Amino acid sequence: MSGRFGVEGTTAIVTGASSGIGEVIATRFAADGANVVICSREQRNVDAVAERIEDSGGSALAVECDVTDREAVDDLVAAAVEAFGSIDALINNAGARFPTAFDEISEAEWKTVVDVNLHGTYRCTQAAGEHLKDGGGGTVINLGLSSAAGRRGTPSLSHYGAAKAAVIDLTTTLAYEWASDGVRVNCIAPGFVATPAIEAYLGVSAADLDRDAVDRSIALPEEIADVARFLASPASSHVVGETITVDGVPRIEETPEL
Ligand SMILES: NC(=O)c1ccc[n+]([C@@H]2O[C@H](COP(=O)([O-])OP(=O)(O)OC[C@H]3O[C@@H](n4cnc5c(N)ncnc54)[C@H](OP(=O)(O)O)[C@@H]3O)[C@@H](O)[C@H]2O)c1
């Protein structure tokens, strides 16, 4: 899609793009005509996605990068700039969750989940910052977690929920700090999305979802990718520091009497 709602001609880094939401965001952006720089911990995993994008006529650079490794994150950003000259968008999508009851979460597990989801967002954003500002303005899109999921609780995911709450708070603060540099920072807060990880968590398969009788409690990754594209496009030029909830749940507690 070109024009105000598209990302044609931009360069976007998408972390954690070997599967799930990240893969679909990268594929959508590339189909629009964006250069996408995609990473995950396994080169061959992102190579496969880059190959599919290029086979469809898109432009993709696959880089092995663990977002818990500062040096690897710096190399990811350097590779993007070397390949495409600038960075317009950073989508902090890499995430990890290991369902465990709170009482049984070890210190190592807690730290790992926070390191990937929160510290990974910090590292990638700080590394890309100067390039987003240099390019005359850009966008950062973080992946949070729906507050409806928070209200219902996310059983066995207390570490993950805590890290995502911090990502949402970071979004607001950074949007304020970087607004004068022309960098818009926003967040998408999904509920459940049909990706391999969540299918395993919920014990459902995207293929089993009857999209005619649509189960609105589970989104498709494309429904998240469309919001990411909006947030990276000129159409959202006045949207700053927002967390957009995408969970199919109305924001009112009770249906008002009419
Ligand atoms: N699916 C949902 O219901 C849901 C709901 C709310 C929020 N979210 C958020 O949306 C994002 C994507 O979720 P998803 O369900 O699509 O996840 P997913 O299917 O589990 O995919 C996660 C991606 O992150 C990569 N990754 C994991 N650890 C990494 C690390 N340390 N460094 C770099 N890449 C890493 C994985 O690739 P490799 O294994 O190849 O490294 C994979 O590409 C996450 O931030 C998640 O928390 C998802």
CSV table of C-alpha atoms and ligand atoms in Angstrom, one decimal:
chain,number,residue,atom,x,y,z
A,1,MET,CA,0.0,0.0,0.0
A,2,SER,CA,1.4,3.4,-0.9
A,3,GLY,CA,0.3,6.8,0.2
A,4,ARG,CA,-0.5,8.0,3.7
A,5,PHE,CA,-1.5,4.6,5.0
A,6,GLY,CA,1.5,2.8,3.6
A,7,VAL,CA,5.2,2.4,4.4
A,8,GLU,CA,6.6,2.3,0.9
A,9,GLY,CA,10.2,3.4,0.6
A,10,THR,CA,11.0,3.2,4.3
A,11,THR,CA,13.4,1.0,6.1
A,12,ALA,CA,12.1,-1.0,9.1
A,13,ILE,CA,13.8,-3.2,11.6
A,14,VAL,CA,11.5,-6.0,13.0
A,15,THR,CA,12.9,-8.0,15.8
A,16,GLY,CA,11.8,-11.6,16.4
A,17,ALA,CA,10.6,-11.9,12.8
A,18,SER,CA,11.2,-15.6,12.3
A,19,SER,CA,7.6,-16.5,13.2
A,20,GLY,CA,4.3,-15.2,14.5
A,21,ILE,CA,3.4,-11.5,14.6
A,22,GLY,CA,7.0,-10.4,13.6
A,23,GLU,CA,7.0,-12.5,10.5
A,24,VAL,CA,3.6,-11.1,9.4
A,25,ILE,CA,4.6,-7.5,10.1
A,26,ALA,CA,7.8,-7.9,8.1
A,27,THR,CA,5.9,-9.6,5.2
A,28,ARG,CA,3.2,-6.8,5.2
A,29,PHE,CA,5.8,-4.0,5.3
A,30,ALA,CA,7.8,-5.6,2.5
A,31,ALA,CA,4.7,-6.1,0.4
A,32,ASP,CA,4.1,-2.3,0.8
A,33,GLY,CA,7.6,-1.6,-0.6
A,34,ALA,CA,9.5,-1.1,2.7
A,35,ASN,CA,13.0,-2.6,3.1
A,36,VAL,CA,12.8,-4.9,6.1
A,37,VAL,CA,15.7,-5.9,8.4
A,38,ILE,CA,14.6,-8.9,10.3
A,39,CYS,CA,16.2,-10.7,13.1
A,40,SER,CA,15.9,-13.7,15.5
A,41,ARG,CA,18.3,-15.8,17.4
A,42,GLU,CA,18.7,-18.3,14.5
A,43,GLN,CA,20.1,-17.1,11.2
A,44,ARG,CA,18.4,-20.0,9.3
A,45,ASN,CA,15.0,-19.1,10.8
A,46,VAL,CA,15.1,-15.5,9.5
A,47,ASP,CA,16.8,-16.6,6.2
A,48,ALA,CA,13.7,-18.6,5.5
A,49,VAL,CA,11.4,-15.6,6.0
A,50,ALA,CA,13.7,-13.3,4.0
A,51,GLU,CA,13.7,-15.8,1.2
A,52,ARG,CA,9.9,-15.9,1.1
A,53,ILE,CA,9.7,-12.1,1.1
A,54,GLU,CA,12.3,-11.8,-1.7
A,55,ASP,CA,10.5,-14.5,-3.8
A,56,SER,CA,7.4,-12.2,-3.6
A,57,GLY,CA,9.4,-9.3,-4.9
A,58,GLY,CA,10.2,-7.6,-1.5
A,59,SER,CA,13.4,-6.4,0.0
A,60,ALA,CA,14.7,-8.1,3.2
A,61,LEU,CA,17.9,-8.5,5.1
A,62,ALA,CA,18.1,-11.3,7.6
A,63,VAL,CA,20.4,-10.9,10.6
A,64,GLU,CA,21.1,-13.2,13.5
A,65,CYS,CA,20.6,-11.2,16.6
A,66,ASP,CA,19.7,-12.1,20.2
A,67,VAL,CA,18.2,-9.0,21.7
A,68,THR,CA,19.7,-9.9,25.1
A,69,ASP,CA,23.1,-9.4,23.6
A,70,ARG,CA,24.1,-5.7,23.3
A,71,GLU,CA,26.9,-6.3,20.8
A,72,ALA,CA,24.6,-8.3,18.5
A,73,VAL,CA,22.0,-5.5,18.7
A,74,ASP,CA,24.6,-2.9,17.8
A,75,ASP,CA,25.6,-5.1,14.8
A,76,LEU,CA,22.0,-5.4,13.8
A,77,VAL,CA,21.5,-1.7,13.6
A,78,ALA,CA,24.8,-1.2,11.8
A,79,ALA,CA,23.9,-3.8,9.2
A,80,ALA,CA,20.5,-2.1,8.6
A,81,VAL,CA,22.2,1.3,8.1
A,82,GLU,CA,25.0,-0.2,5.9
A,83,ALA,CA,22.4,-1.9,3.7
A,84,PHE,CA,19.8,0.8,3.4
A,85,GLY,CA,21.4,4.0,4.6
A,86,SER,CA,18.9,4.9,7.3
A,87,ILE,CA,16.3,3.5,9.7
A,88,ASP,CA,12.7,4.8,9.7
A,89,ALA,CA,11.0,2.3,12.0
A,90,LEU,CA,11.9,-0.1,14.7
A,91,ILE,CA,9.4,-2.7,15.7
A,92,ASN,CA,10.4,-4.2,19.1
A,93,ASN,CA,8.5,-7.5,18.6
A,94,ALA,CA,10.9,-10.1,19.9
A,95,GLY,CA,9.3,-11.7,23.0
A,96,ALA,CA,9.5,-14.7,25.2
A,97,ARG,CA,7.2,-16.4,27.7
A,98,PHE,CA,7.7,-19.6,29.6
A,99,PRO,CA,4.4,-20.4,31.4
A,100,THR,CA,5.2,-21.2,35.0
A,101,ALA,CA,3.2,-20.7,38.2
A,102,PHE,CA,4.5,-17.7,40.2
A,103,ASP,CA,5.6,-19.9,43.1
A,104,GLU,CA,7.8,-21.9,40.9
A,105,ILE,CA,9.5,-19.2,38.8
A,106,SER,CA,13.2,-19.4,39.3
A,107,GLU,CA,15.3,-16.3,39.5
A,108,ALA,CA,16.9,-17.3,36.2
A,109,GLU,CA,13.6,-17.7,34.5
A,110,TRP,CA,12.3,-14.4,35.8
A,111,LYS,CA,15.4,-12.6,34.6
A,112,THR,CA,15.3,-14.2,31.2
A,113,VAL,CA,11.7,-13.1,30.5
A,114,VAL,CA,12.4,-9.6,31.6
A,115,ASP,CA,15.7,-9.5,29.7
A,116,VAL,CA,14.1,-10.4,26.4
A,117,ASN,CA,10.8,-8.5,26.7
A,118,LEU,CA,11.9,-5.3,28.5
A,119,HIS,CA,15.7,-5.0,28.3
A,120,GLY,CA,15.6,-6.2,24.7
A,121,THR,CA,13.3,-3.3,23.9
A,122,TYR,CA,15.6,-0.9,25.8
A,123,ARG,CA,18.7,-2.2,24.0
A,124,CYS,CA,17.3,-2.1,20.4
A,125,THR,CA,15.6,1.3,20.9
A,126,GLN,CA,18.8,2.9,22.3
A,127,ALA,CA,20.9,1.4,19.6
A,128,ALA,CA,18.6,2.6,16.8
A,129,GLY,CA,17.8,6.0,18.4
A,130,GLU,CA,20.5,8.2,16.8
A,131,HIS,CA,19.6,6.8,13.3
A,132,LEU,CA,15.8,7.3,13.8
A,133,LYS,CA,16.6,10.9,14.8
A,134,ASP,CA,19.2,11.5,12.0
A,135,GLY,CA,16.7,10.5,9.4
A,136,GLY,CA,14.5,13.5,10.3
A,137,GLY,CA,12.2,11.5,12.4
A,138,GLY,CA,11.0,7.9,12.7
A,139,THR,CA,8.8,5.6,14.7
A,140,VAL,CA,9.3,3.0,17.4
A,141,ILE,CA,6.6,0.5,17.9
A,142,ASN,CA,6.7,-1.7,21.0
A,143,LEU,CA,4.7,-4.8,21.7
A,144,GLY,CA,2.9,-4.7,25.0
A,145,LEU,CA,0.0,-6.8,26.4
A,146,SER,CA,-3.7,-6.0,26.5
A,147,SER,CA,-4.9,-4.6,29.8
A,148,ALA,CA,-7.9,-6.8,29.4
A,149,ALA,CA,-5.6,-9.8,29.6
A,150,GLY,CA,-4.2,-8.0,32.7
A,151,ARG,CA,-7.6,-7.7,34.2
A,152,ARG,CA,-8.3,-11.3,33.6
A,153,GLY,CA,-4.8,-12.1,34.6
A,154,THR,CA,-2.3,-14.1,32.6
A,155,PRO,CA,-2.1,-17.3,34.5
A,156,SER,CA,1.5,-18.6,34.8
A,157,LEU,CA,2.9,-15.5,33.1
A,158,SER,CA,3.5,-13.1,35.9
A,159,HIS,CA,7.0,-12.4,34.8
A,160,TYR,CA,5.9,-11.7,31.2
A,161,GLY,CA,3.0,-9.5,32.3
A,162,ALA,CA,5.3,-7.5,34.6
A,163,ALA,CA,7.8,-7.0,31.8
A,164,LYS,CA,5.0,-5.9,29.3
A,165,ALA,CA,3.6,-3.4,31.8
A,166,ALA,CA,7.0,-1.9,32.0
A,167,VAL,CA,7.2,-1.7,28.2
A,168,ILE,CA,4.0,0.2,28.1
A,169,ASP,CA,5.3,2.7,30.7
A,170,LEU,CA,8.6,3.0,28.8
A,171,THR,CA,6.6,3.9,25.7
A,172,THR,CA,4.9,6.8,27.3
A,173,THR,CA,8.2,8.2,28.8
A,174,LEU,CA,10.3,7.8,25.7
A,175,ALA,CA,7.6,9.3,23.5
A,176,TYR,CA,7.9,12.4,25.7
A,177,GLU,CA,11.7,12.4,25.6
A,178,TRP,CA,12.0,11.9,21.8
A,179,ALA,CA,9.0,13.9,20.6
A,180,SER,CA,11.2,17.0,19.9
A,181,ASP,CA,13.5,14.8,17.8
A,182,GLY,CA,10.6,13.8,15.6
A,183,VAL,CA,10.6,10.2,16.7
A,184,ARG,CA,7.1,8.9,17.6
A,185,VAL,CA,7.0,6.1,20.1
A,186,ASN,CA,3.9,4.0,20.4
A,187,CYS,CA,2.8,0.5,21.6
A,188,ILE,CA,0.5,-2.2,20.4
A,189,ALA,CA,-1.1,-4.2,23.2
A,190,PRO,CA,-2.6,-7.4,21.8
A,191,GLY,CA,-4.8,-9.9,23.7
A,192,PHE,CA,-4.4,-13.4,22.4
A,193,VAL,CA,-3.0,-13.7,18.9
A,194,ALA,CA,-2.9,-17.0,17.0
A,195,THR,CA,0.8,-17.5,16.7
A,196,PRO,CA,2.8,-20.7,17.3
A,197,ALA,CA,3.7,-19.7,20.9
A,198,ILE,CA,0.2,-18.8,21.9
A,199,GLU,CA,-1.4,-21.8,20.2
A,200,ALA,CA,0.8,-24.0,22.4
A,201,TYR,CA,-0.1,-21.9,25.5
A,202,LEU,CA,-3.9,-22.1,24.8
A,203,GLY,CA,-3.9,-25.5,23.1
A,204,VAL,CA,-5.6,-24.2,20.0
A,205,SER,CA,-4.5,-23.9,16.4
A,206,ALA,CA,-5.0,-21.0,14.0
A,207,ALA,CA,-6.2,-23.5,11.5
A,208,ASP,CA,-9.0,-24.6,13.9
A,209,LEU,CA,-10.3,-21.1,14.3
A,210,ASP,CA,-13.6,-20.7,12.5
A,211,ARG,CA,-13.1,-17.2,11.1
A,212,ASP,CA,-16.8,-17.1,9.9
A,213,ALA,CA,-18.0,-17.7,13.3
A,214,VAL,CA,-15.0,-15.6,14.3
A,215,ASP,CA,-13.7,-16.2,17.8
A,216,ARG,CA,-13.1,-12.6,18.7
A,217,SER,CA,-11.0,-13.6,21.7
A,218,ILE,CA,-8.1,-14.6,19.5
A,219,ALA,CA,-6.8,-12.3,16.8
A,220,LEU,CA,-4.9,-13.2,13.7
A,221,PRO,CA,-1.4,-11.8,13.4
A,222,GLU,CA,-2.5,-9.8,10.3
A,223,GLU,CA,-4.8,-7.8,12.6
A,224,ILE,CA,-1.8,-6.7,14.6
A,225,ALA,CA,0.4,-6.1,11.6
A,226,ASP,CA,-2.2,-3.7,10.1
A,227,VAL,CA,-2.0,-1.6,13.3
A,228,ALA,CA,1.8,-1.7,13.1
A,229,ARG,CA,1.6,-0.5,9.5
A,230,PHE,CA,-0.7,2.4,10.5
A,231,LEU,CA,1.6,3.4,13.3
A,232,ALA,CA,4.7,3.4,11.0
A,233,SER,CA,2.8,5.3,8.2
A,234,PRO,CA,2.3,9.1,7.8
A,235,ALA,CA,-1.4,8.5,8.5
A,236,SER,CA,-0.5,8.3,12.2
A,237,SER,CA,1.7,11.4,12.2
A,238,HIS,CA,-0.1,12.9,15.2
A,239,VAL,CA,-0.3,9.7,17.3
A,240,VAL,CA,2.4,9.8,19.9
A,241,GLY,CA,3.0,7.9,23.2
A,242,GLU,CA,-0.2,5.8,22.7
A,243,THR,CA,-0.8,2.2,23.6
A,244,ILE,CA,-3.3,0.8,21.1
A,245,THR,CA,-5.2,-2.2,22.5
A,246,VAL,CA,-6.0,-4.8,19.9
A,247,ASP,CA,-7.9,-7.5,21.7
A,248,GLY,CA,-11.5,-7.5,20.4
A,249,VAL,CA,-12.8,-6.6,23.9
A,250,PRO,CA,-15.1,-3.5,24.2
A,251,ARG,CA,-13.7,-0.8,26.5
A,252,ILE,CA,-16.9,-0.5,28.5
A,253,GLU,CA,-17.4,-2.7,31.6
A,254,GLU,CA,-21.2,-3.0,31.1
A,255,THR,CA,-23.5,-2.5,28.2
A,256,PRO,CA,-25.3,0.9,28.8
A,257,GLU,CA,-29.1,0.8,28.7
A,258,LEU,CA,-30.4,2.7,25.7
B,1,LIG,N1,0.7,-14.0,20.5
B,1,LIG,C1,0.1,-13.3,21.4
B,1,LIG,O1,-1.0,-13.7,21.9
B,1,LIG,C2,0.7,-12.0,22.0
B,1,LIG,C3,-0.1,-11.3,22.9
B,1,LIG,C4,0.4,-10.1,23.4
B,1,LIG,C5,1.7,-9.7,23.0
B,1,LIG,N2,2.4,-10.5,22.2
B,1,LIG,C6,3.7,-10.0,21.9
B,1,LIG,O2,3.9,-9.9,20.5
B,1,LIG,C7,5.3,-10.3,20.1
B,1,LIG,C8,5.3,-11.4,19.2
B,1,LIG,O3,4.6,-12.5,19.7
B,1,LIG,P1,4.4,-13.9,19.0
B,1,LIG,O4,3.3,-14.6,19.6
B,1,LIG,O5,4.4,-13.7,17.5
B,1,LIG,O6,5.8,-14.6,19.4
B,1,LIG,P2,6.4,-16.0,19.0
B,1,LIG,O7,5.6,-16.7,18.0
B,1,LIG,O8,6.9,-16.6,20.2
B,1,LIG,O9,7.7,-15.4,18.2
B,1,LIG,C9,8.7,-14.8,18.9
B,1,LIG,C10,9.8,-14.3,18.0
B,1,LIG,O10,10.8,-13.7,18.8
B,1,LIG,C11,12.0,-14.4,18.4
B,1,LIG,N3,12.8,-14.3,19.6
B,1,LIG,C12,12.6,-15.0,20.8
B,1,LIG,N4,13.6,-14.6,21.7
B,1,LIG,C13,14.4,-13.8,21.0
B,1,LIG,C14,15.6,-13.1,21.4
B,1,LIG,N5,16.1,-13.2,22.6
B,1,LIG,N6,16.2,-12.3,20.5
B,1,LIG,C15,15.7,-12.2,19.2
B,1,LIG,N7,14.6,-12.8,18.8
B,1,LIG,C16,14.0,-13.6,19.7
B,1,LIG,C17,11.7,-15.8,18.0
B,1,LIG,O11,12.6,-16.2,17.0
B,1,LIG,P3,13.7,-17.3,17.3
B,1,LIG,O12,13.1,-18.4,18.1
B,1,LIG,O13,14.1,-17.8,15.9
B,1,LIG,O14,14.8,-16.6,18.0
B,1,LIG,C18,10.4,-15.4,17.2
B,1,LIG,O15,10.7,-14.9,15.9
B,1,LIG,C19,6.0,-10.6,21.5
B,1,LIG,O16,6.6,-9.5,22.0
B,1,LIG,C20,4.8,-11.0,22.3
B,1,LIG,O17,5.1,-10.8,23.7
B,1,LIG,C21,1.9,-11.6,21.6
